Amino acid sequence: MKNIGVLALQGAISEHVEMIRKTGNSPVTVKKPEQLNELAGLIIPGGESTAIRKLILRYGFMEPLKAFHKAGKGIFGTCAGMVLSATAIEGGEESLGFSHYTAMRNGFGRQKDSFEADLAIDALGKAPFRAVFIRAPYLLEPGKEVEVLAYVDDKIVAAREGNVLVTAFHPELTEDERLMQYFVDVCCEGI
Ligand code: GLN
């Protein structure tokens, strides 16, 4: 059993907490930087990346999050969390630089504002993974350290670099806990 946090500043928090519990791990709702010390991994949830970034700055999370990443702890960025974890955001907003790629915000455009897709993710086995996309970004220009895990058309929508996992979609909005389990097993060392 590992302590897995959800950065609880803005966005989709309770569904992640539930998913962490379902995998038999211990969820921590993270509202203060000191709480990072007790975690094996942290989820940066979907929501609005500009709002989450403002709150990261306001509540003094910027340096503690970077230290958390440097220490090799697990980080799972979903949707807005994927945007923030990038080394660069198309358009020039500030990001946290946890993994080498550029994030294209709202990359699927207006027609595909919200959609679902069955993804082939080899790391999770044969059964497709149903993914919910909500004003989703995608990844551009992955660095050579980045392992691409899934595509929609020719767009990268899931990837891992070391202990950092990112998805353009919301894995907490279905019942399928395989991706959370993968994060805990592969990216988070025990605490
Ligand atoms: N479009 C949002 C952003 O760029 C992300 C949407 C989401 O997290 N569902 O912040």
XYZ file of N, CA and C and ligand atoms in Angstrom:
583
model
N 0.844 -1.203 0.000
C 0.000 0.000 0.000
C 0.880 1.254 0.000
N 0.591 2.168 -0.930
C 1.404 3.382 -1.043
C 0.532 4.611 -0.837
N 1.164 5.665 -0.336
C 0.461 6.945 -0.204
C 0.532 7.673 -1.539
N -0.619 7.871 -2.138
C -0.674 8.568 -3.423
C -1.507 9.833 -3.227
N -0.921 10.975 -3.571
C -1.604 12.248 -3.376
C -2.330 12.703 -4.633
N -3.317 13.562 -4.418
C -3.956 14.270 -5.535
C -3.813 15.753 -5.232
N -3.190 16.481 -6.134
C -3.023 17.922 -5.927
C -4.414 18.562 -5.967
N -4.854 19.066 -4.815
C -6.256 19.446 -4.666
C -6.415 20.960 -4.673
N -5.973 21.596 -5.741
C -6.088 23.048 -5.850
C -7.297 23.420 -6.692
N -7.510 22.692 -7.780
C -8.635 22.944 -8.683
C -8.768 21.722 -9.561
N -9.995 21.417 -10.008
C -10.187 20.363 -10.993
C -10.779 19.092 -10.426
N -10.575 17.992 -11.171
C -11.224 16.703 -10.900
C -10.458 15.952 -9.822
N -10.900 16.058 -8.579
C -10.119 15.513 -7.461
C -10.742 14.241 -6.888
N -12.043 14.290 -6.587
C -12.646 13.173 -5.840
C -12.615 11.864 -6.618
N -12.729 11.906 -7.939
C -12.713 10.667 -8.732
C -11.343 10.002 -8.652
N -10.291 10.810 -8.604
C -8.943 10.236 -8.453
C -8.787 9.587 -7.081
N -9.308 10.268 -6.074
C -9.223 9.731 -4.704
C -9.878 8.347 -4.668
N -11.039 8.252 -5.300
C -11.777 6.989 -5.345
C -10.973 5.912 -6.088
N -10.376 6.290 -7.189
C -9.593 5.341 -8.001
C -8.363 4.844 -7.221
N -7.725 5.731 -6.491
C -6.563 5.332 -5.674
C -7.004 4.307 -4.638
N -8.142 4.576 -4.031
C -8.678 3.649 -3.027
C -8.974 2.293 -3.662
N -9.551 2.319 -4.863
C -9.905 1.064 -5.541
C -8.699 0.186 -5.845
N -7.539 0.819 -6.041
C -6.339 0.022 -6.305
C -5.682 -0.439 -5.004
N -6.312 -0.167 -3.882
C -5.787 -0.649 -2.604
C -4.700 0.222 -2.021
N -4.594 1.453 -2.528
C -3.594 2.377 -1.994
C -4.280 3.459 -1.168
N -3.459 4.304 -0.577
C -3.983 5.255 0.384
C -3.981 6.669 -0.209
N -5.168 7.235 -0.486
C -5.218 8.560 -1.105
C -4.965 9.692 -0.108
N -4.271 10.714 -0.561
C -4.031 11.898 0.262
C -4.453 13.120 -0.567
N -5.355 13.917 -0.019
C -5.787 15.142 -0.694
C -4.783 16.231 -0.335
N -4.013 16.668 -1.324
C -2.872 17.540 -1.030
C -3.247 19.010 -1.190
N -3.232 19.720 -0.081
C -3.552 21.154 -0.106
C -2.389 22.002 0.360
N -1.387 21.355 0.988
C -0.226 22.102 1.489
C 1.045 21.411 1.031
N 2.077 22.188 0.683
C 3.320 21.586 0.188
C 3.935 20.562 1.141
N 3.815 20.767 2.458
C 4.426 19.820 3.409
C 3.900 18.405 3.214
N 2.675 18.289 2.721
C 2.084 16.960 2.565
C 2.820 16.118 1.526
N 3.579 16.766 0.647
C 4.305 16.008 -0.384
C 5.302 15.040 0.239
N 5.789 15.375 1.423
C 6.823 14.541 2.062
C 6.373 13.122 2.349
N 5.066 12.942 2.510
C 4.580 11.612 2.900
C 4.170 10.752 1.706
N 4.445 11.233 0.475
C 3.886 10.559 -0.702
C 4.905 9.761 -1.508
N 4.414 8.656 -2.113
C 5.200 7.935 -3.112
C 4.934 8.498 -4.499
N 3.763 9.099 -4.679
C 3.410 9.650 -5.987
C 2.319 10.686 -5.854
N 2.201 11.515 -6.895
C 1.235 12.612 -6.879
C 0.527 12.691 -8.228
N -0.781 12.868 -8.174
C -1.558 13.103 -9.392
C -1.802 14.592 -9.533
N -1.480 15.118 -10.699
C -1.865 16.506 -11.013
C -3.083 16.361 -11.925
N -4.259 16.738 -11.431
C -5.493 16.361 -12.121
C -5.836 17.250 -13.304
N -6.911 16.854 -13.986
C -7.485 17.700 -15.020
C -8.237 18.845 -14.385
N -8.502 19.845 -15.177
C -9.175 21.043 -14.693
C -8.839 22.153 -15.665
N -8.340 23.241 -15.164
C -7.930 24.350 -16.027
C -6.474 24.657 -15.693
N -5.602 24.413 -16.658
C -4.169 24.513 -16.342
C -3.771 25.924 -15.903
N -4.407 26.945 -16.479
C -4.045 28.316 -16.066
C -4.436 28.551 -14.600
N -5.597 28.051 -14.205
C -6.046 28.222 -12.811
C -5.145 27.417 -11.872
N -4.832 26.181 -12.250
C -3.997 25.352 -11.372
C -2.610 25.993 -11.216
N -2.067 26.514 -12.310
C -0.747 27.150 -12.215
C -0.765 28.350 -11.264
N -1.813 29.158 -11.368
C -1.920 30.324 -10.467
C -1.939 29.882 -9.012
N -2.681 28.812 -8.745
C -2.805 28.337 -7.360
C -1.506 27.676 -6.895
N -0.802 27.024 -7.807
C 0.515 26.450 -7.472
C 1.440 27.575 -6.986
N 1.392 28.688 -7.695
C 2.239 29.827 -7.303
C 1.748 30.435 -5.988
N 0.447 30.639 -5.884
C -0.098 31.306 -4.702
C 0.144 30.508 -3.420
N 0.063 29.191 -3.517
C 0.199 28.375 -2.307
C 1.606 27.795 -2.129
N 2.557 28.327 -2.858
C 3.961 27.961 -2.625
C 4.324 26.548 -3.039
N 3.666 26.025 -4.072
C 3.919 24.654 -4.508
C 5.023 24.542 -5.571
N 5.420 25.645 -6.188
C 6.288 25.538 -7.365
C 7.593 24.808 -7.035
N 8.352 25.311 -6.080
C 9.647 24.679 -5.761
C 9.469 23.298 -5.139
N 8.545 23.135 -4.168
C 8.326 21.789 -3.612
C 7.952 20.748 -4.673
N 7.184 21.134 -5.681
C 6.831 20.166 -6.727
C 8.058 19.799 -7.546
N 8.886 20.788 -7.829
C 10.107 20.503 -8.602
C 11.044 19.598 -7.804
N 11.123 19.832 -6.499
C 11.965 18.982 -5.639
C 11.402 17.558 -5.584
N 10.096 17.446 -5.541
C 9.415 16.144 -5.526
C 9.791 15.359 -6.784
N 9.747 16.029 -7.906
C 10.113 15.399 -9.176
C 11.582 15.005 -9.185
N 12.436 15.904 -8.740
C 13.890 15.637 -8.714
C 14.229 14.445 -7.846
N 13.446 14.264 -6.773
C 13.689 13.159 -5.844
C 13.251 11.813 -6.441
N 12.673 11.832 -7.632
C 12.288 10.589 -8.301
C 10.955 10.031 -7.871
N 10.136 10.862 -7.225
C 8.795 10.421 -6.845
C 7.912 10.353 -8.093
N 6.816 9.607 -7.987
C 5.926 9.450 -9.133
C 5.063 10.682 -9.364
N 4.884 11.023 -10.632
C 3.981 12.123 -10.984
C 3.094 11.647 -12.127
N 1.789 11.840 -11.952
C 0.811 11.440 -12.971
C 0.010 12.685 -13.336
N 0.278 13.230 -14.502
C -0.422 14.424 -14.960
C -1.532 14.030 -15.913
N -2.776 14.368 -15.556
C -3.889 14.039 -16.447
C -4.486 15.332 -16.999
N -4.620 15.403 -18.295
C -5.240 16.519 -19.003
C -4.567 17.854 -18.635
N -5.198 18.723 -17.865
C -4.516 19.962 -17.481
C -3.186 19.637 -16.780
N -3.160 18.552 -16.029
C -1.918 18.116 -15.370
C -0.845 17.722 -16.371
N -1.274 17.196 -17.508
C -0.334 16.890 -18.591
C 0.218 18.176 -19.206
N -0.654 19.161 -19.352
C -0.208 20.458 -19.893
C 0.865 21.043 -18.968
N 0.604 21.020 -17.671
C 1.535 21.632 -16.718
C 2.846 20.855 -16.602
N 2.819 19.545 -16.835
C 4.027 18.724 -16.680
C 5.010 18.872 -17.844
N 4.598 19.500 -18.920
C 5.421 19.621 -20.130
C 6.659 20.493 -19.900
N 7.637 20.355 -20.796
C 8.762 21.299 -20.759
C 8.371 22.624 -21.412
N 7.363 22.565 -22.299
C 6.897 23.803 -22.928
C 5.419 23.666 -23.264
N 4.726 24.795 -23.249
C 3.320 24.821 -23.663
C 3.242 25.684 -24.908
N 2.636 25.143 -25.946
C 2.479 25.905 -27.191
C 1.769 27.220 -26.858
N 2.365 28.333 -27.233
C 1.774 29.624 -26.848
C 2.577 30.311 -25.756
N 3.467 29.554 -25.100
C 4.457 30.190 -24.242
C 4.146 30.301 -22.763
N 3.033 29.717 -22.302
C 2.778 29.784 -20.854
C 3.826 28.981 -20.091
N 3.957 29.306 -18.815
C 4.972 28.632 -18.005
C 4.511 27.225 -17.628
N 5.453 26.277 -17.685
C 5.115 24.901 -17.288
C 6.113 24.427 -16.244
N 5.920 23.202 -15.767
C 6.747 22.694 -14.669
C 7.967 21.905 -15.162
N 7.930 21.424 -16.385
C 9.111 20.774 -16.972
C 9.423 19.399 -16.416
N 8.420 18.583 -16.164
C 8.662 17.252 -15.609
C 8.989 16.215 -16.680
N 8.577 16.459 -17.910
C 8.848 15.495 -18.976
C 9.061 16.251 -20.280
N 9.873 15.647 -21.161
C 10.302 16.355 -22.363
C 9.303 16.252 -23.511
N 8.392 17.175 -23.554
C 7.475 17.309 -24.688
C 6.859 18.694 -24.622
N 6.222 19.075 -25.720
C 5.456 20.319 -25.754
C 3.979 19.956 -25.679
N 3.226 20.700 -24.889
C 1.788 20.440 -24.779
C 1.021 21.385 -25.689
N 0.124 20.802 -26.469
C -0.786 21.605 -27.295
C -2.125 21.648 -26.573
N -2.396 22.778 -25.943
C -3.667 22.888 -25.191
C -4.855 22.842 -26.138
N -5.933 22.250 -25.697
C -7.174 22.178 -26.479
C -6.897 21.706 -27.906
N -5.984 20.725 -28.014
C -5.439 20.344 -29.314
C -6.427 19.662 -30.246
N -7.539 19.198 -29.738
C -8.502 18.521 -30.603
C -9.564 19.462 -31.154
N -9.475 20.731 -30.785
C -10.322 21.745 -31.399
C -11.777 21.659 -30.960
N -12.592 22.507 -31.523
C -13.964 22.655 -31.053
C -14.865 21.479 -31.419
N -14.628 20.934 -32.625
C -15.524 19.860 -33.047
C -15.408 18.644 -32.147
N -14.224 18.459 -31.618
C -13.998 17.300 -30.758
C -13.766 17.775 -29.331
N -14.550 18.743 -28.918
C -14.455 19.307 -27.586
C -14.369 18.230 -26.525
N -15.232 17.238 -26.692
C -15.359 16.180 -25.717
C -15.664 14.901 -26.482
N -14.924 13.844 -26.219
C -15.195 12.581 -26.922
C -14.588 11.427 -26.138
N -14.982 10.218 -26.535
C -14.403 9.028 -25.929
C -13.758 8.194 -27.017
N -12.736 7.444 -26.648
C -12.060 6.595 -27.633
C -11.515 5.359 -26.939
N -11.486 4.254 -27.670
C -10.868 3.024 -27.162
C -9.409 3.020 -27.588
N -8.523 3.055 -26.624
C -7.101 3.150 -26.939
C -6.420 1.796 -26.793
N -5.457 1.560 -27.683
C -4.590 0.390 -27.533
C -3.377 0.841 -26.725
N -3.255 0.317 -25.509
C -2.098 0.657 -24.668
C -1.407 -0.657 -24.305
N -0.334 -0.971 -25.015
C 0.328 -2.276 -24.847
C 0.683 -2.564 -23.397
N 1.131 -1.535 -22.688
C 1.592 -1.725 -21.308
C 0.466 -2.203 -20.388
N -0.788 -2.052 -20.822
C -1.919 -2.443 -19.974
C -2.527 -3.777 -20.396
N -1.947 -4.415 -21.399
C -2.496 -5.684 -21.866
C -3.353 -5.487 -23.106
N -4.053 -6.559 -23.481
C -4.749 -6.577 -24.783
C -6.045 -5.761 -24.813
N -6.790 -5.773 -23.712
C -8.104 -5.115 -23.735
C -7.936 -3.618 -23.936
N -8.754 -3.022 -24.825
C -8.625 -1.580 -25.065
C -8.971 -0.781 -23.806
N -8.415 0.407 -23.731
C -8.672 1.291 -22.582
C -9.609 2.395 -23.059
N -10.790 2.456 -22.454
C -11.777 3.490 -22.805
C -11.328 4.818 -22.190
N -11.126 5.811 -23.028
C -10.581 7.073 -22.526
C -11.546 8.222 -22.794
N -11.719 9.059 -21.787
C -12.610 10.221 -21.879
C -11.762 11.482 -22.060
N -12.026 12.185 -23.147
C -11.276 13.408 -23.466
C -12.196 14.617 -23.297
N -11.741 15.607 -22.550
C -12.543 16.820 -22.330
C -11.659 18.037 -22.620
N -11.956 18.725 -23.679
C -11.108 19.845 -24.121
C -9.624 19.457 -23.977
N -9.334 18.338 -24.562
C -8.055 17.687 -24.278
C -6.885 18.290 -25.062
N -5.731 18.238 -24.432
C -4.498 18.603 -25.128
C -3.925 17.371 -25.833
N -2.837 17.525 -26.546
C -2.027 16.380 -26.947
C -0.565 16.749 -26.820
N 0.310 15.750 -26.998
C 1.757 15.971 -26.836
C 2.426 16.126 -28.194
N 3.338 17.065 -28.260
C 4.128 17.290 -29.462
C 5.602 17.125 -29.125
N 6.389 16.803 -30.130
C 7.854 16.819 -29.995
C 8.342 16.103 -28.749
N 7.974 14.821 -28.577
C 8.495 14.104 -27.408
C 10.004 13.934 -27.502
N 10.686 14.093 -26.388
C 12.127 13.861 -26.356
C 12.419 12.371 -26.487
N 13.690 12.024 -26.709
C 13.993 10.614 -26.957
C 13.844 9.766 -25.691
N 13.800 10.405 -24.511
C 13.593 9.680 -23.250
C 12.118 9.309 -23.057
N 11.246 9.866 -23.883
C 9.807 9.704 -23.660
C 9.296 8.452 -24.380
N 8.637 7.589 -23.617
C 8.016 6.400 -24.199
C 6.554 6.735 -24.508
N 6.199 6.694 -25.786
C 4.816 6.995 -26.167
C 3.958 5.761 -25.887
N 2.840 5.953 -25.187
C 1.988 4.820 -24.791
C 0.708 4.716 -25.612
N 0.220 5.838 -26.130
C -1.040 5.771 -26.883
C -1.202 6.971 -27.812
N -1.935 6.705 -28.902
C -2.259 7.746 -29.883
C -3.773 7.799 -30.111
N -4.266 8.971 -30.508
C -5.566 9.090 -31.163
C -5.265 9.691 -32.528
N -5.631 8.990 -33.589
C -5.180 9.333 -34.943
C -3.648 9.388 -34.888
N -3.062 10.510 -35.262
C -1.592 10.569 -35.190
C -1.127 11.413 -34.008
N -2.023 11.668 -33.070
C -1.672 12.540 -31.938
C -1.340 11.709 -30.705
N -0.264 12.097 -30.025
C 0.146 11.368 -28.816
C -0.747 11.801 -27.658
N -1.324 10.802 -26.965
C -2.241 11.126 -25.865
C -1.854 10.468 -24.539
N -0.794 9.661 -24.538
C -0.299 9.110 -23.271
C 1.174 8.802 -23.435
N 1.950 9.055 -22.377
C 3.394 8.833 -22.463
C 3.969 8.693 -21.063
N 5.170 8.101 -21.026
C 5.868 7.989 -19.744
C 7.340 8.339 -19.940
N 7.873 9.067 -19.023
C 9.318 9.318 -18.987
C 9.766 9.047 -17.555
N 10.427 7.923 -17.347
C 10.837 7.557 -15.989
C 9.635 7.476 -15.069
N 9.658 8.237 -14.000
C 8.580 8.187 -13.008
C 7.424 9.129 -13.332
N 7.462 9.724 -14.500
C 6.405 10.680 -14.868
C 5.501 10.064 -15.939
N 4.226 9.953 -15.600
C 3.224 9.427 -16.536
C 2.285 10.577 -16.876
N 1.925 10.704 -18.147
C 0.982 11.763 -18.516
C -0.058 11.225 -19.498
N -1.298 11.704 -19.321
C -2.350 11.361 -20.275
C -3.121 12.623 -20.628
N -3.538 12.702 -21.888
C -4.347 13.838 -22.335
C -5.794 13.671 -21.904
N -6.148 12.446 -21.483
C -7.531 12.132 -21.138
C -7.687 11.992 -19.622
N -8.909 11.659 -19.204
C -9.260 11.565 -17.780
C -9.444 10.098 -17.390
N -8.406 9.411 -16.938
C -8.557 7.990 -16.620
C -9.426 7.748 -15.393
N -9.667 8.773 -14.620
C -10.457 8.603 -13.378
C -11.956 8.576 -13.660
N -12.360 8.862 -14.906
C -13.796 8.966 -15.196
C -14.408 7.669 -15.710
N -13.634 6.604 -15.766
C -14.212 5.290 -16.075
C -13.925 4.361 -14.897
N -14.370 3.134 -15.029
C -14.175 2.169 -13.939
C -12.838 1.436 -14.069
N -12.147 1.671 -15.167
C -10.945 0.893 -15.478
C -9.752 1.416 -14.670
N -9.282 0.592 -13.740
C -8.223 1.099 -12.856
C -6.815 0.695 -13.318
N -6.721 0.111 -14.531
C -5.412 -0.403 -14.952
C -4.331 0.673 -15.051
N -4.720 1.863 -15.482
C -3.699 2.900 -15.651
C -3.202 3.396 -14.290
N -4.104 3.520 -13.340
C -3.704 3.905 -11.982
C -2.782 2.833 -11.386
N -3.155 1.578 -11.620
C -2.330 0.479 -11.122
C -0.936 0.522 -11.751
N -0.897 0.796 -13.045
C 0.373 0.909 -13.770
C 1.212 2.040 -13.165
N 0.568 3.181 -12.909
C 1.291 4.310 -12.312
C 1.902 3.910 -10.969
N 1.098 3.300 -10.137
C 1.578 2.932 -8.795
C 2.723 1.919 -8.901
N 2.568 0.934 -9.780
C 3.568 -0.133 -9.894
C 4.872 0.347 -10.539
N 4.739 1.155 -11.580
C 5.917 1.467 -12.403
C 6.584 2.791 -11.997
N 5.792 3.763 -11.550
C 6.342 5.105 -11.320
C 6.566 5.453 -9.849
N 5.931 4.711 -8.936
C 5.970 5.109 -7.528
C 6.723 4.079 -6.696
N 7.810 4.469 -6.112
C 8.477 3.555 -5.195
C 7.783 3.615 -3.836
N 7.879 2.544 -3.110
C 7.111 2.434 -1.858
C 7.492 3.485 -0.819
N 6.488 3.985 -0.145
C 6.705 4.841 1.035
C 5.732 4.351 2.080
N -8.138 22.553 -21.738
C -7.754 22.498 -20.367
C -6.440 23.219 -20.110
O -5.696 23.477 -21.002
C -7.635 21.076 -19.903
C -8.980 20.437 -19.845
C -9.056 19.329 -18.863
O -8.231 19.175 -17.957
N -10.097 18.554 -18.985
O -6.178 23.515 -18.992
